[in-house]
Amino acid sequence: MTTGYNFAYLNEQTKRMIRRALLKAVAIPGYQVPFASREMPMPYGWGTGGVQVTASILTPQDTLKVIDQGADDTTNAVSIRKFFVRTAGVATTEETEKASIIQTRHRVPEAALREDQILVYQVPIPEPLRFLEPRETETRKMHALEEYGIMHVKLYEDIARHGHIATAYAYPAKVNGRYVFDPSPIPKFDNPKLDDCAALQLFGAGREKRIYAVPPYTKVRSLDFEDHPFSVQKWEEPCALCGSTTTYLDEIILDDKGKRMFVCSDTDHCRKSQEKAA
Amino acid sequence: MTKPLLIAENISKYYDGRVACEKVNFELWPGEVLAIVGESGSGKTTLLKCLSMQIAPNAGRALYSLRDGRTESLSDLSEAERRFLMRTDWGFVHQDPREGLRMGVSAGANVGERLMAVGERHYGRIRSTALDWLNRVEIAGDRIDESPRNYSGGMRQRLQIARNLVTAPRLVFMDEPTGGLDVSVQARLLDLLRGLVRTLGLSVVIVTHDLAVARLLSTRILVMQQGKVIETGLTDQVLEDPQAPYTQLLVSSVLQV
């Protein structure tokens, strides 16, 4: 290669440091492992955490898929994919089934993942307790002592104000019966997919310098109340393009007279369904 | 056989070699209300913080009789045990309700927080318990979903009390609970506190500089000056017939209207 960069941009020492953090994260599911996050050639909020995790686990044989809100063709996805094509020269794909590593922002692909796949999440705020407890020293202690009552205070507030649990994304869940974690801002529709998932799931937060993981086939239970159980979003109409009734739909405004359509947010899954139907 | 709930043994705390409180000894029995009185800077609050393990004393120890019958030195408990104690068996009423309340969430959530912390996961039950407690501290039930920011000072203080008592603690620490309230609100709060203490059989350690508060609420009194306990006894006895010159001064300097 002639880019002048080491394979996948990061130097080998940095990758080793991140892999060590990853191993620890896999060993303690849901625990936030601090790591020495590097400056990346993109701004915070663009997935610097996810990019560092991907760079550390990437091999020349891998096939990479990058999605942003389920779509392969959005700015964030396109620029990260280009970044790895230039710095690592790996093959890329838009098909979930063909990818060995999938980096994602805000969605989990609709297709079921396999054991030989790794899902890398971009995380803005890894600490689920942050909005209720601003002190890092205190939240660490709360995790250590399993003091998670405060998480339910948030859900209580939701019900008191809206009549139901109104948290629709970044819905807190408990991993392996121990750590409460923030599954990144995925819609709560995707939370059940994290549970008992065959693929390894890695979470990277670049600005906050934290890595955490959900190993394959690990229990992930979304928090709820006995009389207000966890439930996912439902839509009244099917996807306007592929007719699916089981996927997560985005609302698209068509004009300023109130016309709108609902389409799958997972573009790859939607295209495949349309091809199958044709 | 009853035994003391809380025993202070030679508790001393120094800040940079300066005495904050020195060699404080007492026993608090179940159902007893102990008032710690003294002027500002006499070490009352430091003592309260040492007892409730918010700060570690330099010498001496506090023994507490746990629910399972064991009597343990508080400093020997693990942090997990101490924090568990703090949110179940103990209450702490701050002078400023903003310190004791979660101002960002509704009154109902404030009262329900301790229940959720000990594992209650049924919204309906949490809410009805919260309503019941708001009622007991004379806050209208239809204000349950309001933020404590909308509450008056007196209401906040009553909310803080409800939030602390919801898990039926056995020991409540109070740091000047009536400070900063006007006199009529103070009287009502004291009346309410006295009722709750009697009906629930609470043990209370209350820090106050207001002798009237001590007289109304407490059974026993501890007078502090410059970090040392200079007089102790039954409240009525100490206030009617103070022995130490400082206590005499304190009692005689109460404004008579």
Coordinates of C-alpha atoms in Angstrom, one line a residue:
Chain A
M1 CA 0.0 0.0 0.0
T2 CA 1.1 3.5 -0.7
T3 CA -1.0 5.5 1.8
G4 CA 1.9 6.0 4.2
Y5 CA -0.4 4.8 7.0
N6 CA -0.1 1.6 9.0
F7 CA -2.8 -0.9 8.2
A8 CA -6.2 0.5 9.3
Y9 CA -4.7 3.8 10.3
L10 CA -3.8 3.1 13.9
N11 CA -0.3 2.1 14.9
E12 CA 0.2 -1.4 16.3
Q13 CA 0.8 -0.3 19.8
T14 CA -2.5 1.5 19.9
K15 CA -4.3 -1.5 18.5
R16 CA -2.8 -3.7 21.1
M17 CA -3.9 -1.3 23.8
I18 CA -7.5 -1.3 22.4
R19 CA -7.5 -5.1 22.0
R20 CA -6.5 -5.4 25.7
A21 CA -9.5 -3.2 26.6
L22 CA -11.7 -5.3 24.3
L23 CA -10.7 -8.5 26.0
K24 CA -11.5 -7.1 29.4
A25 CA -14.8 -5.8 28.1
V26 CA -15.7 -9.3 26.8
A27 CA -14.7 -10.9 30.0
I28 CA -17.0 -8.6 32.1
P29 CA -20.1 -8.2 29.9
G30 CA -21.5 -4.7 30.1
Y31 CA -18.7 -3.2 32.2
Q32 CA -17.3 0.1 30.8
V33 CA -13.5 -0.3 30.3
P34 CA -11.6 2.9 30.1
F35 CA -9.1 3.1 27.3
A36 CA -6.7 5.7 25.9
S37 CA -8.8 6.9 23.0
R38 CA -6.8 8.5 20.2
E39 CA -7.5 11.6 18.2
M40 CA -9.0 10.4 14.9
P41 CA -9.1 12.3 11.6
M42 CA -12.8 12.9 12.1
P43 CA -14.7 14.9 14.7
Y44 CA -16.2 13.5 17.9
G45 CA -19.7 12.4 17.4
W46 CA -18.8 10.9 14.0
G47 CA -18.0 7.5 15.5
T48 CA -14.4 7.9 16.6
G49 CA -14.9 5.2 19.2
G50 CA -16.4 2.7 16.8
V51 CA -13.7 3.5 14.2
Q52 CA -11.0 2.7 16.7
V53 CA -12.6 -0.6 17.7
T54 CA -13.0 -1.5 14.1
A55 CA -9.5 -0.6 13.2
S56 CA -8.1 -2.7 16.1
I57 CA -10.0 -5.9 15.1
L58 CA -9.8 -5.5 11.3
T59 CA -7.7 -8.0 9.3
P60 CA -7.0 -7.8 5.5
Q61 CA -9.4 -10.7 4.9
D62 CA -12.4 -9.0 6.5
T63 CA -15.4 -7.7 4.6
L64 CA -16.7 -4.5 6.2
K65 CA -20.2 -3.0 6.2
V66 CA -20.9 0.4 7.7
I67 CA -24.4 1.6 8.4
D68 CA -25.8 4.8 9.8
Q69 CA -29.5 4.7 10.9
G70 CA -29.7 1.4 9.0
A71 CA -28.6 3.0 5.7
D72 CA -25.4 2.2 3.8
D73 CA -25.5 5.4 1.8
T74 CA -25.7 8.2 4.5
T75 CA -22.8 10.6 5.0
N76 CA -21.4 9.0 8.2
A77 CA -21.5 5.5 6.7
V78 CA -20.0 6.5 3.4
S79 CA -17.1 8.5 5.0
I80 CA -16.2 5.7 7.5
R81 CA -16.3 3.1 4.7
K82 CA -14.1 5.2 2.5
F83 CA -11.7 5.7 5.4
F84 CA -11.1 2.0 5.8
V85 CA -10.9 1.4 2.1
R86 CA -8.1 3.9 1.9
T87 CA -6.2 3.0 5.0
A88 CA -6.8 -0.8 5.1
G89 CA -7.8 -1.7 1.6
V90 CA -10.4 -4.2 2.9
A91 CA -13.4 -5.4 0.9
T92 CA -16.6 -3.7 1.7
T93 CA -20.2 -4.7 1.2
E94 CA -23.7 -3.4 1.7
E95 CA -25.1 -6.9 2.3
T96 CA -25.4 -7.9 6.0
E97 CA -24.9 -11.6 5.2
K98 CA -21.6 -11.1 3.5
A99 CA -20.0 -8.8 6.1
S100 CA -17.6 -10.1 8.7
I101 CA -17.5 -6.8 10.6
I102 CA -20.4 -4.4 10.7
Q103 CA -19.9 -0.9 12.1
T104 CA -23.2 0.7 13.0
R105 CA -24.6 4.0 14.3
H106 CA -28.1 3.9 15.8
R107 CA -29.4 0.6 14.4
V108 CA -29.0 -3.2 14.5
P109 CA -29.4 -4.8 11.1
E110 CA -32.7 -6.6 10.6
A111 CA -31.2 -9.8 9.3
A112 CA -30.1 -12.2 12.1
L113 CA -26.4 -12.1 12.8
R114 CA -24.1 -15.1 12.8
E115 CA -21.3 -16.3 15.1
D116 CA -18.6 -15.3 12.6
Q117 CA -19.8 -11.7 12.5
I118 CA -18.9 -8.8 14.8
L119 CA -21.1 -5.8 15.3
V120 CA -19.3 -2.6 16.3
Y121 CA -21.5 0.2 17.8
Q122 CA -20.6 3.9 17.9
V123 CA -21.5 5.3 21.3
P124 CA -21.9 9.0 22.2
I125 CA -22.6 8.6 26.0
P126 CA -21.7 5.2 27.4
E127 CA -23.0 5.9 31.0
P128 CA -26.7 5.1 31.4
L129 CA -26.8 6.7 34.8
R130 CA -25.3 10.0 33.6
F131 CA -28.5 12.1 33.3
L132 CA -29.5 11.3 36.8
E133 CA -26.0 11.3 38.4
P134 CA -23.5 13.7 36.9
R135 CA -20.5 12.6 39.1
E136 CA -18.4 9.9 37.4
T137 CA -16.9 8.8 40.8
E138 CA -20.5 8.2 42.0
T139 CA -21.7 6.3 38.9
R140 CA -18.7 4.0 39.1
K141 CA -19.5 3.3 42.7
M142 CA -23.1 2.6 41.8
H143 CA -22.1 0.2 39.1
A144 CA -19.7 -1.5 41.5
L145 CA -22.3 -1.9 44.2
E146 CA -25.1 -2.7 41.7
E147 CA -27.2 0.3 42.9
Y148 CA -29.5 0.6 40.0
G149 CA -32.7 1.8 41.6
I150 CA -32.1 5.2 40.1
M151 CA -32.6 3.8 36.6
H152 CA -36.1 3.0 37.5
V153 CA -36.7 6.5 38.8
K154 CA -36.2 7.6 35.2
L155 CA -38.7 5.1 33.9
Y156 CA -41.1 6.1 36.8
E157 CA -40.9 9.7 35.6
D158 CA -41.7 8.6 32.1
I159 CA -44.9 6.8 33.2
A160 CA -45.9 9.6 35.5
R161 CA -45.6 12.2 32.7
H162 CA -46.7 10.3 29.6
G163 CA -48.7 7.3 30.9
H164 CA -46.2 4.8 29.5
I165 CA -42.4 4.4 29.3
A166 CA -41.6 7.0 26.7
T167 CA -37.9 6.3 26.4
A168 CA -37.7 5.2 22.8
Y169 CA -34.0 5.0 22.2
A170 CA -30.9 4.3 24.2
Y171 CA -33.1 2.2 26.4
P172 CA -31.2 0.9 29.4
A173 CA -30.8 -2.9 29.8
K174 CA -29.0 -5.3 32.1
V175 CA -26.4 -7.5 30.7
N176 CA -25.8 -11.0 32.0
G177 CA -27.8 -10.2 35.2
R178 CA -25.2 -7.8 36.4
Y179 CA -24.3 -4.5 34.7
V180 CA -26.8 -2.0 33.5
F181 CA -25.6 -0.5 30.2
D182 CA -26.6 1.9 27.5
P183 CA -27.0 0.0 24.2
S184 CA -26.1 3.3 22.3
P185 CA -28.9 5.3 20.8
I186 CA -30.5 2.4 18.9
P187 CA -34.3 2.4 19.0
K188 CA -35.7 0.2 21.7
F189 CA -37.1 -1.8 18.8
D190 CA -33.6 -3.2 18.5
N191 CA -33.1 -4.1 22.2
P192 CA -34.5 -7.6 21.9
K193 CA -32.0 -8.3 19.1
L194 CA -29.1 -7.8 21.5
D195 CA -30.4 -10.6 23.7
D196 CA -28.8 -14.0 23.0
C197 CA -27.3 -12.7 19.8
A198 CA -24.9 -15.0 18.0
A199 CA -22.5 -12.3 17.0
L200 CA -20.0 -10.5 19.2
Q201 CA -21.1 -7.0 20.0
L202 CA -18.5 -4.3 20.7
F203 CA -19.2 -0.7 21.8
G204 CA -16.8 2.1 21.5
A205 CA -17.1 5.6 22.9
G206 CA -14.3 7.8 21.6
R207 CA -14.9 11.1 23.4
E208 CA -15.8 9.4 26.7
K209 CA -12.9 6.9 26.3
R210 CA -14.9 3.8 27.1
I211 CA -15.2 0.4 25.6
Y212 CA -17.8 -2.3 26.5
A213 CA -19.1 -5.5 25.0
V214 CA -21.8 -8.0 24.9
P215 CA -20.3 -11.5 24.2
P216 CA -22.2 -13.9 21.9
Y217 CA -25.3 -15.6 23.5
T218 CA -25.4 -13.3 26.5
K219 CA -28.6 -12.3 28.2
V220 CA -29.6 -8.7 27.7
R221 CA -32.8 -7.7 29.6
S222 CA -34.4 -4.3 29.1
L223 CA -35.5 -2.7 32.4
D224 CA -39.2 -2.3 33.1
F225 CA -41.9 -2.4 35.7
E226 CA -44.0 -5.5 36.4
D227 CA -47.2 -3.6 35.5
H228 CA -45.5 -1.6 32.7
P229 CA -43.6 -4.3 30.8
F230 CA -41.0 -3.5 28.1
S231 CA -42.5 -3.2 24.7
V232 CA -41.2 -2.1 21.3
Q233 CA -42.6 0.4 18.7
K234 CA -45.3 -0.7 16.3
W235 CA -46.5 0.8 13.1
E236 CA -50.0 0.9 11.7
E237 CA -48.9 0.4 8.1
P238 CA -46.3 -1.8 6.4
C239 CA -43.1 -0.5 4.6
A240 CA -44.2 1.4 1.5
L241 CA -41.4 -0.2 -0.5
C242 CA -41.2 -3.8 0.5
G243 CA -44.4 -4.3 2.4
S244 CA -42.6 -5.6 5.5
T245 CA -44.6 -5.5 8.8
T246 CA -41.8 -6.7 11.0
T247 CA -39.1 -4.1 10.5
Y248 CA -38.2 -0.7 12.0
L249 CA -39.8 2.0 9.8
D250 CA -38.6 5.6 9.2
E251 CA -41.2 8.2 8.5
I252 CA -40.4 10.2 5.4
I253 CA -42.2 13.6 4.8
L254 CA -43.1 13.9 1.1
D255 CA -44.5 17.4 0.9
D256 CA -45.7 20.2 3.0
K257 CA -49.3 19.1 2.9
G258 CA -48.9 16.3 5.3
K259 CA -48.1 13.5 2.9
R260 CA -45.7 11.0 4.3
M261 CA -44.6 7.4 3.8
F262 CA -43.1 4.8 6.1
V263 CA -40.1 2.8 4.8
C264 CA -37.6 0.4 6.3
S265 CA -34.7 2.1 7.9
D266 CA -32.5 -1.0 7.0
T267 CA -31.9 -0.3 3.3
D268 CA -30.1 -3.5 2.6
H269 CA -32.9 -5.6 4.1
C270 CA -35.6 -3.6 2.3
R271 CA -33.9 -4.0 -1.1
K272 CA -33.6 -7.8 -0.5
S273 CA -37.2 -8.1 0.4
Q274 CA -38.2 -6.2 -2.7
E275 CA -36.0 -8.4 -4.9
K276 CA -37.5 -11.5 -3.3
A277 CA -41.1 -10.2 -4.0
A278 CA -40.3 -9.3 -7.6
Chain B
M1 CA -34.0 -7.4 76.0
T2 CA -33.5 -4.1 74.3
K3 CA -30.1 -2.6 73.7
P4 CA -28.9 0.7 72.5
L5 CA -29.4 1.4 68.8
L6 CA -26.4 3.6 68.4
I7 CA -23.4 4.0 70.6
A8 CA -20.8 6.7 70.2
E9 CA -17.4 5.9 71.8
N10 CA -14.8 8.6 72.1
I11 CA -15.6 10.1 68.7
S12 CA -13.0 12.8 67.8
K13 CA -12.5 14.7 64.6
Y14 CA -9.8 17.2 63.9
Y15 CA -9.4 19.4 60.9
D16 CA -5.7 20.2 60.4
G17 CA -5.1 19.7 64.1
R18 CA -8.0 22.0 65.1
V19 CA -10.6 20.3 67.2
A20 CA -14.0 19.9 65.6
C21 CA -15.3 17.5 68.1
E22 CA -13.5 15.6 70.8
K23 CA -14.2 12.5 72.9
V24 CA -18.0 12.4 72.4
N25 CA -19.7 9.5 74.2
F26 CA -23.4 8.6 74.3
E27 CA -25.9 5.9 73.8
L28 CA -29.1 6.2 71.8
W29 CA -31.9 3.8 72.7
P30 CA -34.7 2.7 70.4
G31 CA -37.5 5.3 70.2
E32 CA -35.3 8.0 71.7
V33 CA -34.8 11.5 70.3
L34 CA -31.5 13.0 71.1
A35 CA -30.9 16.7 70.4
I36 CA -27.4 18.0 69.9
V37 CA -27.4 21.7 70.7
G38 CA -24.7 24.4 70.7
E39 CA -23.7 27.5 68.9
S40 CA -22.3 27.7 65.3
G41 CA -18.9 26.1 65.1
S42 CA -19.3 24.0 68.2
G43 CA -18.9 20.7 66.2
K44 CA -22.6 19.6 66.1
T45 CA -22.7 19.0 62.4
T46 CA -19.2 17.4 62.3
L47 CA -20.4 15.0 65.0
L48 CA -23.5 14.2 63.0
K49 CA -21.5 13.5 59.9
C50 CA -19.1 11.2 61.9
L51 CA -22.1 9.3 63.2
S52 CA -23.7 8.9 59.8
M53 CA -20.4 7.9 58.3
Q54 CA -20.2 10.7 55.8
I55 CA -16.8 11.5 57.2
A56 CA -14.4 9.2 59.1
P57 CA -13.6 10.2 62.7
N58 CA -9.9 10.5 63.6
A59 CA -10.5 8.5 66.7
G60 CA -13.2 6.6 68.4
R61 CA -16.0 4.7 66.8
A62 CA -19.7 4.4 66.4
L63 CA -21.5 1.1 67.0
Y64 CA -24.8 0.4 65.5
S65 CA -27.3 -2.4 66.2
L66 CA -28.3 -3.9 62.9
R67 CA -31.7 -5.4 62.1
D68 CA -30.3 -8.9 62.4
G69 CA -29.3 -8.3 66.0
R70 CA -25.6 -7.8 65.5
T71 CA -23.9 -4.7 66.9
E72 CA -21.2 -3.6 64.5
S73 CA -18.7 -0.8 64.4
L74 CA -19.8 1.3 61.5
S75 CA -16.3 1.8 60.2
D76 CA -15.9 -2.0 60.0
L77 CA -18.9 -2.4 57.6
S78 CA -18.1 -2.6 53.9
E79 CA -19.0 0.4 51.8
A80 CA -21.8 -1.6 50.2
E81 CA -23.3 -2.4 53.7
R82 CA -23.0 1.2 54.8
R83 CA -24.7 2.5 51.7
F84 CA -27.4 -0.1 52.0
L85 CA -28.0 1.0 55.6
M86 CA -28.1 4.6 54.5
R87 CA -31.0 4.0 52.1
T88 CA -33.0 1.5 54.1
D89 CA -32.5 1.6 57.8
W90 CA -31.4 5.2 58.1
G91 CA -32.7 8.5 57.0
F92 CA -30.9 11.8 56.7
V93 CA -32.8 15.1 56.7
H94 CA -30.7 18.0 55.5
Q95 CA -31.2 21.6 56.4
D96 CA -31.4 22.5 52.8
P97 CA -34.0 20.2 51.1
R98 CA -32.3 20.7 47.8
E99 CA -29.4 18.6 49.1
G100 CA -31.7 15.7 50.1
L101 CA -34.1 15.8 47.2
R102 CA -33.6 15.0 43.6
M103 CA -34.8 18.4 42.2
G104 CA -35.0 17.2 38.6
V105 CA -37.7 14.6 39.1
S106 CA -41.3 14.7 40.4
A107 CA -42.3 14.5 44.0
G108 CA -43.6 11.0 43.5
A109 CA -40.3 9.8 42.1
N110 CA -38.5 11.4 45.0
V111 CA -40.6 9.4 47.5
G112 CA -40.4 6.2 45.3
E113 CA -36.7 6.3 44.8
R114 CA -35.8 4.4 48.0
L115 CA -38.5 1.8 47.2
M116 CA -37.0 1.2 43.8
A117 CA -33.5 1.1 45.3
V118 CA -34.5 -1.9 47.4
G119 CA -36.0 -3.7 44.5
E120 CA -39.7 -2.6 44.2
R121 CA -40.6 -3.0 40.5
H122 CA -44.3 -2.4 40.4
Y123 CA -45.3 1.1 39.3
G124 CA -48.8 1.0 40.8
R125 CA -47.6 0.0 44.2
I126 CA -44.8 2.6 44.2
R127 CA -47.3 5.3 43.3
S128 CA -49.9 4.4 45.9
T129 CA -47.2 4.3 48.6
A130 CA -45.9 7.7 47.5
L131 CA -49.4 9.1 47.6
D132 CA -49.9 7.7 51.0
W133 CA -46.7 9.3 52.3
L134 CA -47.5 12.7 50.6
N135 CA -50.8 12.5 52.5
R136 CA -49.1 11.8 55.8
V137 CA -46.8 14.8 55.4
E138 CA -49.8 17.0 54.4
I139 CA -49.0 17.4 50.7
A140 CA -52.0 17.3 48.4
G141 CA -52.1 14.2 46.4
D142 CA -52.7 16.0 43.1
R143 CA -49.3 17.6 43.3
I144 CA -47.5 14.2 43.1
D145 CA -46.3 14.8 39.6
E146 CA -44.9 18.2 40.2
S147 CA -41.3 18.9 40.6
P148 CA -40.1 20.0 44.0
R149 CA -39.0 23.2 42.4
N150 CA -42.6 24.2 42.4
Y151 CA -42.9 23.6 46.1
S152 CA -42.5 26.1 48.9
G153 CA -39.7 25.7 51.4
G154 CA -41.9 24.0 54.0
M155 CA -43.4 21.6 51.5
R156 CA -39.9 20.7 50.3
Q157 CA -38.8 19.9 53.8
R158 CA -41.9 17.8 54.3
L159 CA -41.3 16.0 51.0
Q160 CA -37.7 15.3 52.1
I161 CA -39.0 13.8 55.3
A162 CA -41.5 11.6 53.4
R163 CA -38.7 10.5 51.1
N164 CA -36.6 9.4 54.0
L165 CA -39.3 7.6 56.0
V166 CA -40.8 5.6 53.2
T167 CA -38.6 2.6 53.8
A168 CA -39.5 2.6 57.5
P169 CA -36.0 3.5 58.8
R170 CA -35.2 2.9 62.5
L171 CA -32.7 5.8 62.8
V172 CA -33.1 9.3 61.3
F173 CA -30.4 12.0 61.4
M174 CA -31.6 15.5 61.1
D175 CA -29.4 18.6 60.5
E176 CA -31.3 21.7 61.5
P177 CA -34.5 20.5 59.8
T178 CA -36.4 23.7 60.6
G179 CA -33.6 26.2 59.7
G180 CA -34.5 28.7 57.1
L181 CA -38.3 28.3 57.6
D182 CA -40.5 31.0 59.0
V183 CA -41.9 30.5 62.5
S184 CA -45.4 29.4 61.7
V185 CA -44.1 26.9 59.1
Q186 CA -41.6 25.7 61.6
A187 CA -44.3 25.1 64.2
R188 CA -46.3 23.0 61.8
L189 CA -43.3 21.0 60.7
L190 CA -42.3 20.3 64.3
D191 CA -45.8 19.2 65.1
L192 CA -45.7 16.9 62.1
L193 CA -42.3 15.5 63.0
R194 CA -43.3 14.9 66.6
G195 CA -46.4 13.0 65.5
L196 CA -44.4 10.8 63.1
V197 CA -41.6 10.2 65.6
R198 CA -44.2 9.0 68.2
T199 CA -46.3 6.9 65.9
L200 CA -43.4 5.2 64.0
G201 CA -41.3 4.8 67.1
L202 CA -38.3 6.4 65.4
S203 CA -35.0 7.0 66.9
V204 CA -33.6 10.4 66.0
V205 CA -30.4 12.3 66.3
I206 CA -31.2 16.0 65.7
V207 CA -28.8 18.8 65.4
T208 CA -30.1 22.2 66.2
H209 CA -29.1 25.6 67.6
D210 CA -32.8 26.3 68.4
L211 CA -33.5 25.3 72.0
A212 CA -37.3 25.4 71.3
V213 CA -36.9 22.7 68.7
A214 CA -34.9 20.6 71.1
R215 CA -37.5 21.1 73.8
L216 CA -40.4 20.1 71.6
L217 CA -38.9 17.1 69.9
S218 CA -36.2 15.6 72.1
T219 CA -36.1 13.4 75.1
R220 CA -32.5 13.9 75.8
I221 CA -30.1 16.7 75.1
L222 CA -26.4 17.0 74.5
V223 CA -24.9 20.5 74.8
M224 CA -21.7 21.1 72.9
Q225 CA -19.2 23.9 73.1
Q226 CA -15.9 24.1 71.2
G227 CA -16.1 20.5 70.2
K228 CA -16.7 19.1 73.6
V229 CA -19.9 17.8 75.3
I230 CA -20.3 20.0 78.3
E231 CA -23.6 18.9 79.6
T232 CA -26.0 16.1 79.0
G233 CA -29.3 14.9 80.5
L234 CA -33.1 14.8 80.1
T235 CA -34.2 17.7 77.9
D236 CA -36.5 19.2 80.5
Q237 CA -34.0 18.8 83.3
V238 CA -31.2 20.5 81.3
L239 CA -33.3 23.3 80.1
E240 CA -35.0 23.9 83.5
D241 CA -31.9 23.6 85.6
P242 CA -28.8 24.1 83.5
Q243 CA -25.6 23.3 85.4
A244 CA -22.8 24.3 83.1
P245 CA -22.2 28.1 82.9
Y246 CA -22.4 28.0 79.1
T247 CA -25.7 26.1 79.1
Q248 CA -27.1 28.7 81.6
L249 CA -26.0 31.4 79.2
L250 CA -27.6 29.6 76.3
V251 CA -30.9 29.0 78.0
S252 CA -31.0 32.6 79.3
S253 CA -30.3 34.1 75.9
V254 CA -33.5 32.6 74.3
L255 CA -35.7 35.5 73.4
Q256 CA -38.8 35.8 75.4
V257 CA -41.8 37.3 73.6

